[in-house]
One Martini backbone bead per residue (centre of mass of N, CA, C, O) as a GRO file, in nm:
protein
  137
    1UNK     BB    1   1.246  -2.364   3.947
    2UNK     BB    2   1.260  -2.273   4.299
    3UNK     BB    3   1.121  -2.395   4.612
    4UNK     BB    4   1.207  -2.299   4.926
    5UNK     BB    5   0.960  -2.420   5.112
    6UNK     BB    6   0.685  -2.567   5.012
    7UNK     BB    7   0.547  -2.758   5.126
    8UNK     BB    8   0.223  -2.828   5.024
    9UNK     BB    9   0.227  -2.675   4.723
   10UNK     BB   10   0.065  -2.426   4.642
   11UNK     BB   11   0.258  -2.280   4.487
   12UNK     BB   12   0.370  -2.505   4.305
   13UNK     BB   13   0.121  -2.550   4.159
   14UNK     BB   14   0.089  -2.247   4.036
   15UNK     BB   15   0.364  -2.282   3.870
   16UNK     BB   16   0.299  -2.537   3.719
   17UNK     BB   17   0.061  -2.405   3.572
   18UNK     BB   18   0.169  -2.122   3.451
   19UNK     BB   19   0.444  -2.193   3.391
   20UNK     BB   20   0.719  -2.152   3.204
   21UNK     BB   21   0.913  -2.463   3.277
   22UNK     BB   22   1.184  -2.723   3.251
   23UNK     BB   23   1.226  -2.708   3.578
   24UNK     BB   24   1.016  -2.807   3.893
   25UNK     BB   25   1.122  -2.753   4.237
   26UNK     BB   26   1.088  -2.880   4.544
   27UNK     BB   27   1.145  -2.779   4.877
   28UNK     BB   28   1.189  -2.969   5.173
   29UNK     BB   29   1.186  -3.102   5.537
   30UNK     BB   30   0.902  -3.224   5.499
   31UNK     BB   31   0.770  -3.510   5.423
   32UNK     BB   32   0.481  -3.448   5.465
   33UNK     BB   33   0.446  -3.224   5.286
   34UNK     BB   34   0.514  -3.370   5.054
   35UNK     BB   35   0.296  -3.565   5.011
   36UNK     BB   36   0.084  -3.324   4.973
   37UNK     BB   37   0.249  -3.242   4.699
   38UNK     BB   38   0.191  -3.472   4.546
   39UNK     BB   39  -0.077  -3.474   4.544
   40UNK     BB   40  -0.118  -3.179   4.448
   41UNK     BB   41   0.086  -3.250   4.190
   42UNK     BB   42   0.074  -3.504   3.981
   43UNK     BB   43   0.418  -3.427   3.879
   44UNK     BB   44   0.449  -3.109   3.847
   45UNK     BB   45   0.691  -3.201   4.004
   46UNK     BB   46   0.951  -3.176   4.199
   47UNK     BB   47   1.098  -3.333   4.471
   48UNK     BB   48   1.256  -3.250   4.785
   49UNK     BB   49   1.447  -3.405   5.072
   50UNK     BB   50   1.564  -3.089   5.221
   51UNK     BB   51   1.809  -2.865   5.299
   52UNK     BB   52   1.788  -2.589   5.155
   53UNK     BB   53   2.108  -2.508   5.230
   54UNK     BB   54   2.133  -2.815   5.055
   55UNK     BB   55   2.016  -2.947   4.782
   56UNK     BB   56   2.227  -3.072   4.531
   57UNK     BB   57   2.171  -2.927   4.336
   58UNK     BB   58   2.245  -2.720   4.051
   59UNK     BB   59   2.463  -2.482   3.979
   60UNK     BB   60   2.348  -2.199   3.810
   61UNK     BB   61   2.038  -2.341   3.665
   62UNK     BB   62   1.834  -2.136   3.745
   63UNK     BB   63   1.565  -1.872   3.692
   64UNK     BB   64   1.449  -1.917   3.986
   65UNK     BB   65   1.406  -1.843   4.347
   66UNK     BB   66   1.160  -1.936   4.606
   67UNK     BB   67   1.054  -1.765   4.954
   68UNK     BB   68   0.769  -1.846   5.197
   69UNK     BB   69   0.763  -1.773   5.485
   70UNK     BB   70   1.097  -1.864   5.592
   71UNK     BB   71   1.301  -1.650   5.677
   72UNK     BB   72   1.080  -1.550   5.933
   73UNK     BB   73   1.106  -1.862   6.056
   74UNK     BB   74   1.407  -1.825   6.133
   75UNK     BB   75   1.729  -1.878   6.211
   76UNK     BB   76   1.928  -1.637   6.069
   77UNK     BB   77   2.169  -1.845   5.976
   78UNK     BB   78   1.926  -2.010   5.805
   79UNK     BB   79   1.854  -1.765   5.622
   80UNK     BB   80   2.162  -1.738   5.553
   81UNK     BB   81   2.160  -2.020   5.411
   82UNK     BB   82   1.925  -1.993   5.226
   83UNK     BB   83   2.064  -1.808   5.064
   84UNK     BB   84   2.346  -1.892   4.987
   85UNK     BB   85   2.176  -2.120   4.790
   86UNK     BB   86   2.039  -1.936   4.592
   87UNK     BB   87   2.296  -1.856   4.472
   88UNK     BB   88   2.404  -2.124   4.409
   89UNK     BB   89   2.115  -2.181   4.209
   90UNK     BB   90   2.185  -1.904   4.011
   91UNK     BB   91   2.179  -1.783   3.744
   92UNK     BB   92   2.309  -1.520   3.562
   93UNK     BB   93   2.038  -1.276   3.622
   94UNK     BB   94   1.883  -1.421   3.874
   95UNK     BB   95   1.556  -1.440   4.070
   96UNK     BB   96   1.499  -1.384   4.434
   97UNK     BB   97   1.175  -1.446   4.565
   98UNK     BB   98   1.046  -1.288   4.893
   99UNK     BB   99   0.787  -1.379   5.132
  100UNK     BB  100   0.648  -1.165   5.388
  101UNK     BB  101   0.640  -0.993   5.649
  102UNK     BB  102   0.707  -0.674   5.732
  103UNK     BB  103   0.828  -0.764   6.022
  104UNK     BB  104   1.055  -0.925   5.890
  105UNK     BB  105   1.366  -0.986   5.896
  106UNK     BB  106   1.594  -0.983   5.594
  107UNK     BB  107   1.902  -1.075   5.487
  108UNK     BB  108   2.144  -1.018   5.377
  109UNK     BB  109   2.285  -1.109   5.014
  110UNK     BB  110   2.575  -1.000   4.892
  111UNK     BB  111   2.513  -1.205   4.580
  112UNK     BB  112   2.239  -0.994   4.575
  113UNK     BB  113   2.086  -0.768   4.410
  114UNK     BB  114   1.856  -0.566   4.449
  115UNK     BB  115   1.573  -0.462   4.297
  116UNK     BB  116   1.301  -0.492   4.489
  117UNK     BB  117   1.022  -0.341   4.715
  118UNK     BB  118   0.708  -0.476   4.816
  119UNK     BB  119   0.383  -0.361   4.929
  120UNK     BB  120   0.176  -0.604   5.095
  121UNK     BB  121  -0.139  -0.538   5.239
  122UNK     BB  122  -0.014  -0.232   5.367
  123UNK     BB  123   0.238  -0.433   5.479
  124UNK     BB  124   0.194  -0.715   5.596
  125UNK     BB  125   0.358  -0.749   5.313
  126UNK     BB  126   0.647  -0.854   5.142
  127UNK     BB  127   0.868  -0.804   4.853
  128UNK     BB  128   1.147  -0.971   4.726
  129UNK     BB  129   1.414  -0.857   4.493
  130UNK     BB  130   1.683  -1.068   4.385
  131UNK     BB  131   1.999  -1.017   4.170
  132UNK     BB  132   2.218  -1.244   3.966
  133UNK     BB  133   2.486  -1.133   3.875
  134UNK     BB  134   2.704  -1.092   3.647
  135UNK     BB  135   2.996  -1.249   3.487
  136UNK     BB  136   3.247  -1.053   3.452
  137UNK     BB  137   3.550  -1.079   3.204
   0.00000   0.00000   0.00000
């Protein structure tokens, strides 16, 4: 699992404490977020101090990608660097979990087929699930 803007870690911490996953990983560009993720995740996460768009993980690797709050808080061509990454970072199969506010644009993903869109908090929040279709041959 990749959450990409771990930021201080808050959900990174949650993730890493509640779910099996053989390996979680933070990405931020702000190291002083990171020092904070890494105080409150004491080790049970992966930090890495990277440009989402390109984070030099493994590609195809990952069964889940996380992105909160992010891609509505950027300009559009670095949202759409960062499904990029999103997709070149998820195994087949693997589901891209984006939440934001429900007013803000997320740009289409060419590469990730939509699963589902939930209204969360009367709309005030949405969630969308993008889905890394498998390679057929």
């Amino acid at each position: 699992i990749v959450e990409l803007g771990c930021g201080p870690g808050l959900l990174l911490r949650d993730i890493a404490d509640s779910l099996p996953a053989e390996r979680v990983v933070g990405v931020d560009l702000s190291p002083y977020a990171l020092e904070e993720a890494d105080e409150r995740l004491h080790g049970g996460a992966e930090l890495l101090h990277a440009d989402g768009r390109r984070t030099g993980l493994e590609a195809e690797w990952f069964d889940a990608v996380v992105a909160v709050h992010v891609l509505g808080h950027v300009p559009e061509p670095v949202a759409k660097g960062l499904l990029a990454e999103a997709e070149r970072l998820l195994a087949p199969g693997g589901s891209l979990y984006i939440v934001e506010h429900g007013w803000h644009r997320i740009p289409d993903a060419p590469g990730l087929a939509l699963d589902a869109v939930q209204r969360l908090l009367g709309g005030i929040h949405q969630m969308v699930t993008r889905v890394r279709q498998p390679a057929y041959e």
